[in-house]
PDB file of C-alpha atoms in Angstrom:
ATOM      1  CA  UNK A   1       0.000   0.000   0.000  1.00 73.00           C
ATOM      2  CA  UNK A   2       1.362   3.404  -1.002  1.00 80.00           C
ATOM      3  CA  UNK A   3       2.125   5.861   1.807  1.00 88.00           C
ATOM      4  CA  UNK A   4      -0.137   8.930   2.156  1.00 94.00           C
ATOM      5  CA  UNK A   5       0.662  11.848  -0.116  1.00 96.00           C
ATOM      6  CA  UNK A   6       0.553  14.140   2.949  1.00 96.00           C
ATOM      7  CA  UNK A   7       1.192  12.963   6.496  1.00 96.00           C
ATOM      8  CA  UNK A   8       1.147  15.234   9.569  1.00 95.00           C
ATOM      9  CA  UNK A   9       2.059  14.067  13.056  1.00 95.00           C
ATOM     10  CA  UNK A  10       1.597  16.338  16.096  1.00 96.00           C
ATOM     11  CA  UNK A  11       2.029  19.388  13.881  1.00 95.00           C
ATOM     12  CA  UNK A  12       2.354  22.603  15.890  1.00 96.00           C
ATOM     13  CA  UNK A  13       2.918  26.201  14.839  1.00 96.00           C
ATOM     14  CA  UNK A  14       3.541  28.814  17.521  1.00 95.00           C
ATOM     15  CA  UNK A  15       3.923  32.522  16.766  1.00 92.00           C
ATOM     16  CA  UNK A  16       5.582  34.790  19.298  1.00 89.00           C
ATOM     17  CA  UNK A  17       3.802  38.135  19.428  1.00 83.00           C
ATOM     18  CA  UNK A  18       4.701  40.843  21.913  1.00 81.00           C
ATOM     19  CA  UNK A  19       5.421  39.084  25.174  1.00 80.00           C
ATOM     20  CA  UNK A  20       3.240  36.052  24.525  1.00 86.00           C
ATOM     21  CA  UNK A  21       2.638  33.112  22.228  1.00 89.00           C
ATOM     22  CA  UNK A  22      -0.161  32.253  19.823  1.00 89.00           C
ATOM     23  CA  UNK A  23      -0.628  28.541  19.084  1.00 92.00           C
ATOM     24  CA  UNK A  24      -1.998  28.747  15.561  1.00 94.00           C
ATOM     25  CA  UNK A  25      -1.778  24.952  15.228  1.00 95.00           C
ATOM     26  CA  UNK A  26      -1.848  22.696  18.246  1.00 95.00           C
ATOM     27  CA  UNK A  27      -0.863  19.070  17.653  1.00 94.00           C
ATOM     28  CA  UNK A  28      -2.549  18.286  14.337  1.00 96.00           C
ATOM     29  CA  UNK A  29      -2.247  14.711  13.066  1.00 96.00           C
ATOM     30  CA  UNK A  30      -3.872  13.621   9.803  1.00 96.00           C
ATOM     31  CA  UNK A  31      -3.156  12.049   6.435  1.00 96.00           C
ATOM     32  CA  UNK A  32      -4.309  12.897   2.916  1.00 97.00           C
ATOM     33  CA  UNK A  33      -4.115  10.271   0.189  1.00 96.00           C
ATOM     34  CA  UNK A  34      -3.157  10.826  -3.433  1.00 96.00           C
ATOM     35  CA  UNK A  35      -6.195  11.828  -5.480  1.00 96.00           C
ATOM     36  CA  UNK A  36      -8.323  13.113  -2.589  1.00 97.00           C
ATOM     37  CA  UNK A  37     -10.497  16.223  -2.838  1.00 98.00           C
ATOM     38  CA  UNK A  38     -10.382  17.962   0.538  1.00 98.00           C
ATOM     39  CA  UNK A  39     -11.954  21.157   1.881  1.00 97.00           C
ATOM     40  CA  UNK A  40     -10.260  22.830   4.866  1.00 97.00           C
ATOM     41  CA  UNK A  41     -12.808  24.833   6.851  1.00 95.00           C
ATOM     42  CA  UNK A  42     -13.022  26.920   9.993  1.00 93.00           C
ATOM     43  CA  UNK A  43     -13.688  30.410  11.276  1.00 90.00           C
ATOM     44  CA  UNK A  44     -11.100  33.189  11.097  1.00 88.00           C
ATOM     45  CA  UNK A  45      -8.265  32.315  13.478  1.00 89.00           C
ATOM     46  CA  UNK A  46      -9.083  28.602  13.495  1.00 93.00           C
ATOM     47  CA  UNK A  47      -5.710  27.583  12.045  1.00 93.00           C
ATOM     48  CA  UNK A  48      -6.852  26.617   8.565  1.00 93.00           C
ATOM     49  CA  UNK A  49      -4.654  29.142   6.727  1.00 91.00           C
ATOM     50  CA  UNK A  50      -1.649  28.278   8.897  1.00 93.00           C
ATOM     51  CA  UNK A  51      -2.198  24.614   8.049  1.00 95.00           C
ATOM     52  CA  UNK A  52      -2.399  25.474   4.348  1.00 93.00           C
ATOM     53  CA  UNK A  53       0.846  27.461   4.526  1.00 92.00           C
ATOM     54  CA  UNK A  54       2.617  24.494   6.108  1.00 93.00           C
ATOM     55  CA  UNK A  55       1.270  22.073   3.504  1.00 93.00           C
ATOM     56  CA  UNK A  56       2.440  24.418   0.766  1.00 91.00           C
ATOM     57  CA  UNK A  57       5.930  24.712   2.270  1.00 88.00           C
ATOM     58  CA  UNK A  58       5.395  28.466   2.656  1.00 89.00           C
ATOM     59  CA  UNK A  59       6.068  28.221   6.403  1.00 89.00           C
ATOM     60  CA  UNK A  60       7.737  25.791   8.801  1.00 89.00           C
ATOM     61  CA  UNK A  61       6.185  24.016  11.778  1.00 92.00           C
ATOM     62  CA  UNK A  62       7.417  24.814  15.281  1.00 93.00           C
ATOM     63  CA  UNK A  63       7.333  21.110  16.114  1.00 93.00           C
ATOM     64  CA  UNK A  64       5.968  17.834  14.808  1.00 94.00           C
ATOM     65  CA  UNK A  65       6.557  16.184  11.451  1.00 92.00           C
ATOM     66  CA  UNK A  66       5.181  16.840   7.987  1.00 93.00           C
ATOM     67  CA  UNK A  67       5.836  14.715   4.923  1.00 93.00           C
ATOM     68  CA  UNK A  68       4.553  15.878   1.551  1.00 93.00           C
ATOM     69  CA  UNK A  69       5.021  13.568  -1.444  1.00 91.00           C
ATOM     70  CA  UNK A  70       7.568  11.622   0.590  1.00 89.00           C
ATOM     71  CA  UNK A  71       9.639  14.686   1.507  1.00 88.00           C
ATOM     72  CA  UNK A  72      10.201  15.977   5.048  1.00 88.00           C
ATOM     73  CA  UNK A  73       9.672  19.640   4.227  1.00 83.00           C
ATOM     74  CA  UNK A  74      10.441  20.881   7.746  1.00 78.00           C
ATOM     75  CA  UNK A  75      14.094  19.879   7.280  1.00 81.00           C
ATOM     76  CA  UNK A  76      14.619  21.572   3.896  1.00 84.00           C
ATOM     77  CA  UNK A  77      16.583  24.744   3.320  1.00 85.00           C
ATOM     78  CA  UNK A  78      15.042  27.745   1.502  1.00 86.00           C
ATOM     79  CA  UNK A  79      16.342  26.770  -1.958  1.00 87.00           C
ATOM     80  CA  UNK A  80      15.213  23.174  -1.519  1.00 87.00           C
ATOM     81  CA  UNK A  81      11.777  24.339  -0.425  1.00 86.00           C
ATOM     82  CA  UNK A  82      11.429  26.643  -3.428  1.00 86.00           C
ATOM     83  CA  UNK A  83      12.386  23.862  -5.839  1.00 87.00           C
ATOM     84  CA  UNK A  84      10.061  21.416  -4.084  1.00 89.00           C
ATOM     85  CA  UNK A  85       7.112  23.810  -4.253  1.00 89.00           C
ATOM     86  CA  UNK A  86       7.699  24.521  -7.915  1.00 87.00           C
ATOM     87  CA  UNK A  87       7.634  20.885  -8.997  1.00 87.00           C
ATOM     88  CA  UNK A  88       5.071  19.445  -6.568  1.00 93.00           C
ATOM     89  CA  UNK A  89       2.454  22.073  -5.667  1.00 94.00           C
ATOM     90  CA  UNK A  90       0.289  24.467  -7.638  1.00 94.00           C
ATOM     91  CA  UNK A  91      -1.198  27.468  -5.795  1.00 94.00           C
ATOM     92  CA  UNK A  92      -4.436  29.330  -6.466  1.00 95.00           C
ATOM     93  CA  UNK A  93      -5.354  32.348  -4.320  1.00 90.00           C
ATOM     94  CA  UNK A  94      -8.429  34.522  -3.810  1.00 88.00           C
ATOM     95  CA  UNK A  95      -6.647  37.475  -5.401  1.00 89.00           C
ATOM     96  CA  UNK A  96      -5.391  36.255  -8.724  1.00 90.00           C
ATOM     97  CA  UNK A  97      -1.859  37.707  -8.402  1.00 91.00           C
ATOM     98  CA  UNK A  98      -1.368  38.113 -12.142  1.00 94.00           C
ATOM     99  CA  UNK A  99       1.194  40.452 -13.689  1.00 94.00           C
ATOM    100  CA  UNK A 100      -0.835  43.366 -15.031  1.00 94.00           C
ATOM    101  CA  UNK A 101       1.169  44.124 -18.184  1.00 93.00           C
ATOM    102  CA  UNK A 102       1.678  40.504 -19.158  1.00 95.00           C
ATOM    103  CA  UNK A 103      -0.421  38.301 -21.434  1.00 97.00           C
ATOM    104  CA  UNK A 104      -2.404  35.335 -20.145  1.00 97.00           C
ATOM    105  CA  UNK A 105       0.065  33.052 -21.895  1.00 97.00           C
ATOM    106  CA  UNK A 106       3.104  34.611 -20.241  1.00 96.00           C
ATOM    107  CA  UNK A 107       1.366  34.712 -16.843  1.00 96.00           C
ATOM    108  CA  UNK A 108       0.593  31.003 -17.127  1.00 97.00           C
ATOM    109  CA  UNK A 109       4.183  30.236 -18.110  1.00 95.00           C
ATOM    110  CA  UNK A 110       5.770  32.085 -15.171  1.00 93.00           C
ATOM    111  CA  UNK A 111       6.532  28.998 -13.014  1.00 92.00           C
ATOM    112  CA  UNK A 112       8.538  27.555 -15.913  1.00 92.00           C
ATOM    113  CA  UNK A 113      11.004  30.436 -16.100  1.00 86.00           C
ATOM    114  CA  UNK A 114      13.534  28.645 -13.878  1.00 78.00           C
ATOM    115  CA  UNK A 115      12.909  25.186 -15.298  1.00 80.00           C
ATOM    116  CA  UNK A 116      15.591  25.340 -17.978  1.00 81.00           C
ATOM    117  CA  UNK A 117      13.002  24.607 -20.667  1.00 87.00           C
ATOM    118  CA  UNK A 118      13.349  26.426 -24.002  1.00 91.00           C
ATOM    119  CA  UNK A 119      10.908  29.250 -24.673  1.00 92.00           C
ATOM    120  CA  UNK A 120       8.942  27.272 -27.262  1.00 93.00           C
ATOM    121  CA  UNK A 121       8.283  24.455 -24.793  1.00 94.00           C
ATOM    122  CA  UNK A 122       7.246  26.917 -22.063  1.00 94.00           C
ATOM    123  CA  UNK A 123       4.761  28.519 -24.435  1.00 94.00           C
ATOM    124  CA  UNK A 124       3.452  25.123 -25.538  1.00 95.00           C
ATOM    125  CA  UNK A 125       2.752  24.058 -21.955  1.00 95.00           C
ATOM    126  CA  UNK A 126       1.142  27.371 -21.040  1.00 96.00           C
ATOM    127  CA  UNK A 127      -1.123  27.232 -24.084  1.00 96.00           C
ATOM    128  CA  UNK A 128      -2.147  23.668 -23.293  1.00 96.00           C
ATOM    129  CA  UNK A 129      -3.146  24.584 -19.734  1.00 96.00           C
ATOM    130  CA  UNK A 130      -4.995  27.729 -20.830  1.00 96.00           C
ATOM    131  CA  UNK A 131      -6.916  25.660 -23.356  1.00 96.00           C
ATOM    132  CA  UNK A 132      -7.701  23.143 -20.620  1.00 93.00           C
ATOM    133  CA  UNK A 133      -9.369  25.850 -18.500  1.00 94.00           C
ATOM    134  CA  UNK A 134     -11.319  27.265 -21.444  1.00 93.00           C
ATOM    135  CA  UNK A 135      -9.128  30.228 -22.385  1.00 94.00           C
ATOM    136  CA  UNK A 136      -7.748  29.028 -25.695  1.00 92.00           C
ATOM    137  CA  UNK A 137      -9.042  32.203 -27.366  1.00 94.00           C
ATOM    138  CA  UNK A 138      -7.744  34.622 -24.700  1.00 93.00           C
ATOM    139  CA  UNK A 139      -4.031  33.830 -24.598  1.00 94.00           C
ATOM    140  CA  UNK A 140      -2.885  37.258 -25.771  1.00 96.00           C
ATOM    141  CA  UNK A 141      -5.182  39.188 -23.420  1.00 97.00           C
ATOM    142  CA  UNK A 142      -3.841  41.093 -20.416  1.00 96.00           C
ATOM    143  CA  UNK A 143      -5.578  40.816 -17.025  1.00 96.00           C
ATOM    144  CA  UNK A 144      -7.356  44.157 -17.511  1.00 95.00           C
ATOM    145  CA  UNK A 145      -9.017  42.668 -20.610  1.00 96.00           C
ATOM    146  CA  UNK A 146     -10.330  39.651 -18.705  1.00 95.00           C
ATOM    147  CA  UNK A 147     -13.226  39.171 -16.295  1.00 94.00           C
ATOM    148  CA  UNK A 148     -12.586  38.053 -12.732  1.00 93.00           C
ATOM    149  CA  UNK A 149     -13.502  34.486 -13.602  1.00 93.00           C
ATOM    150  CA  UNK A 150     -11.169  34.512 -16.610  1.00 94.00           C
ATOM    151  CA  UNK A 151      -8.337  35.889 -14.474  1.00 95.00           C
ATOM    152  CA  UNK A 152      -8.849  33.068 -11.977  1.00 93.00           C
ATOM    153  CA  UNK A 153      -8.722  30.594 -14.869  1.00 94.00           C
ATOM    154  CA  UNK A 154      -5.352  32.054 -15.874  1.00 96.00           C
ATOM    155  CA  UNK A 155      -4.215  31.616 -12.271  1.00 95.00           C
ATOM    156  CA  UNK A 156      -5.359  27.986 -12.343  1.00 96.00           C
ATOM    157  CA  UNK A 157      -3.505  27.401 -15.620  1.00 96.00           C
ATOM    158  CA  UNK A 158      -0.394  28.910 -14.024  1.00 96.00           C
ATOM    159  CA  UNK A 159      -0.789  26.588 -11.035  1.00 95.00           C
ATOM    160  CA  UNK A 160      -1.017  23.576 -13.353  1.00 95.00           C
ATOM    161  CA  UNK A 161       1.755  24.379 -15.803  1.00 95.00           C
ATOM    162  CA  UNK A 162       4.387  22.372 -13.886  1.00 93.00           C
ATOM    163  CA  UNK A 163       2.125  19.294 -13.684  1.00 92.00           C
ATOM    164  CA  UNK A 164       1.885  19.392  -9.867  1.00 94.00           C
ATOM    165  CA  UNK A 165       0.642  16.477  -7.787  1.00 94.00           C
ATOM    166  CA  UNK A 166      -1.173  18.823  -5.407  1.00 96.00           C
ATOM    167  CA  UNK A 167      -3.352  21.853  -6.099  1.00 96.00           C
ATOM    168  CA  UNK A 168      -3.732  24.148  -3.068  1.00 96.00           C
ATOM    169  CA  UNK A 169      -6.492  26.720  -3.404  1.00 95.00           C
ATOM    170  CA  UNK A 170      -6.946  29.386  -0.709  1.00 93.00           C
ATOM    171  CA  UNK A 171     -10.471  30.884  -0.905  1.00 91.00           C
ATOM    172  CA  UNK A 172     -10.314  30.545  -4.711  1.00 92.00           C
ATOM    173  CA  UNK A 173     -13.888  31.766  -5.258  1.00 91.00           C
ATOM    174  CA  UNK A 174     -13.884  34.555  -2.663  1.00 89.00           C
ATOM    175  CA  UNK A 175     -13.690  37.319  -5.272  1.00 87.00           C
ATOM    176  CA  UNK A 176     -16.111  35.745  -7.765  1.00 90.00           C
ATOM    177  CA  UNK A 177     -19.857  35.974  -8.332  1.00 90.00           C
ATOM    178  CA  UNK A 178     -22.037  32.912  -7.854  1.00 91.00           C
ATOM    179  CA  UNK A 179     -22.180  31.826 -11.501  1.00 92.00           C
ATOM    180  CA  UNK A 180     -18.429  32.185 -11.975  1.00 91.00           C
ATOM    181  CA  UNK A 181     -17.890  30.313  -8.702  1.00 92.00           C
ATOM    182  CA  UNK A 182     -19.786  27.343 -10.137  1.00 92.00           C
ATOM    183  CA  UNK A 183     -17.665  27.435 -13.298  1.00 92.00           C
ATOM    184  CA  UNK A 184     -14.359  27.598 -11.408  1.00 92.00           C
ATOM    185  CA  UNK A 185     -15.374  24.817  -9.026  1.00 94.00           C
ATOM    186  CA  UNK A 186     -16.283  22.746 -12.076  1.00 94.00           C
ATOM    187  CA  UNK A 187     -12.656  23.064 -13.191  1.00 94.00           C
ATOM    188  CA  UNK A 188     -11.447  21.817  -9.801  1.00 95.00           C
ATOM    189  CA  UNK A 189     -13.901  18.919 -10.000  1.00 95.00           C
ATOM    190  CA  UNK A 190     -12.545  17.884 -13.407  1.00 94.00           C
ATOM    191  CA  UNK A 191      -8.927  18.231 -12.320  1.00 94.00           C
ATOM    192  CA  UNK A 192      -9.565  15.997  -9.338  1.00 96.00           C
ATOM    193  CA  UNK A 193     -11.309  13.467 -11.580  1.00 96.00           C
ATOM    194  CA  UNK A 194      -8.120  13.440 -13.669  1.00 94.00           C
ATOM    195  CA  UNK A 195      -6.104  12.472 -10.586  1.00 94.00           C
ATOM    196  CA  UNK A 196      -4.792  15.732  -9.113  1.00 96.00           C
ATOM    197  CA  UNK A 197      -5.081  16.012  -5.336  1.00 97.00           C
ATOM    198  CA  UNK A 198      -7.163  19.146  -4.660  1.00 97.00           C
ATOM    199  CA  UNK A 199      -7.086  20.871  -1.268  1.00 97.00           C
ATOM    200  CA  UNK A 200      -9.072  24.064  -0.888  1.00 95.00           C
ATOM    201  CA  UNK A 201      -9.489  26.417   2.045  1.00 94.00           C
ATOM    202  CA  UNK A 202     -12.945  27.925   2.279  1.00 93.00           C
ATOM    203  CA  UNK A 203     -15.463  29.240   4.785  1.00 89.00           C
ATOM    204  CA  UNK A 204     -18.383  28.637   2.406  1.00 91.00           C
ATOM    205  CA  UNK A 205     -20.280  25.386   2.867  1.00 93.00           C
ATOM    206  CA  UNK A 206     -21.533  25.253  -0.722  1.00 93.00           C
ATOM    207  CA  UNK A 207     -17.929  25.449  -1.937  1.00 93.00           C
ATOM    208  CA  UNK A 208     -16.792  22.798   0.537  1.00 95.00           C
ATOM    209  CA  UNK A 209     -19.589  20.505  -0.628  1.00 95.00           C
ATOM    210  CA  UNK A 210     -17.708  19.980  -3.899  1.00 94.00           C
ATOM    211  CA  UNK A 211     -15.020  18.142  -1.929  1.00 96.00           C
ATOM    212  CA  UNK A 212     -15.407  14.529  -0.839  1.00 96.00           C
ATOM    213  CA  UNK A 213     -13.774  15.196   2.537  1.00 98.00           C
ATOM    214  CA  UNK A 214     -14.193  18.186   4.853  1.00 97.00           C
ATOM    215  CA  UNK A 215     -11.721  18.926   7.658  1.00 97.00           C
ATOM    216  CA  UNK A 216     -12.924  21.583  10.109  1.00 97.00           C
ATOM    217  CA  UNK A 217     -10.445  23.454  12.321  1.00 96.00           C
ATOM    218  CA  UNK A 218     -11.106  25.275  15.585  1.00 96.00           C
ATOM    219  CA  UNK A 219      -8.515  26.835  17.892  1.00 95.00           C
ATOM    220  CA  UNK A 220      -5.656  25.217  15.993  1.00 95.00           C
ATOM    221  CA  UNK A 221      -7.032  21.691  16.226  1.00 96.00           C
ATOM    222  CA  UNK A 222      -9.069  19.399  14.021  1.00 96.00           C
ATOM    223  CA  UNK A 223     -12.662  19.646  15.212  1.00 96.00           C
ATOM    224  CA  UNK A 224     -14.214  17.414  12.537  1.00 96.00           C
ATOM    225  CA  UNK A 225     -12.928  15.195   9.733  1.00 96.00           C
ATOM    226  CA  UNK A 226     -15.902  14.028   7.719  1.00 94.00           C
ATOM    227  CA  UNK A 227     -16.130  12.190   4.415  1.00 89.00           C
TER     228      UNK A 227
END
């Protein structure tokens, strides 16, 4: 039996603020298998965003162990972490974080800049991912020429361009209207059906209902883990 794609054991993250400590995560232990579709939920301050940052190797735990795709990320140096993120994890955020004066194609290709791939191959991959998310006819458009939903599709294409095993989405529909939310979640549904592990942070139950597993945080701990 294959090991879990993500395995956390007694994961703790403590922030020192002023003269005291804030335990953003407090002894979290859980596993996520390859191909799962997971929603991370909880109120503001529950620990869900801290957990997401640790999974994405954007932060380090104070104590405990975390293995992602077989790698102990807490023991990696900054350069190792950056390389690991680039090849293993795709990120989608509430704010699309696109370069304003750059085409959709070049925005989608950004993660490939340090890959050593020739320009033609980078463009080919970016175009393929943009076509996959329904933007085959918008590749030359800049963000200002795209709707919010189209900009989020560019961001999803950018997250996918390195063929990641994990897609981490932090409130990916928070800036979208209800119809566009349905369309974007449909993309996540299809990607998961194709085998990508999708983990999304959300406070909206209707968004979380697209996932097959919902993990609810409160006060830095797992309150519920329902499938």
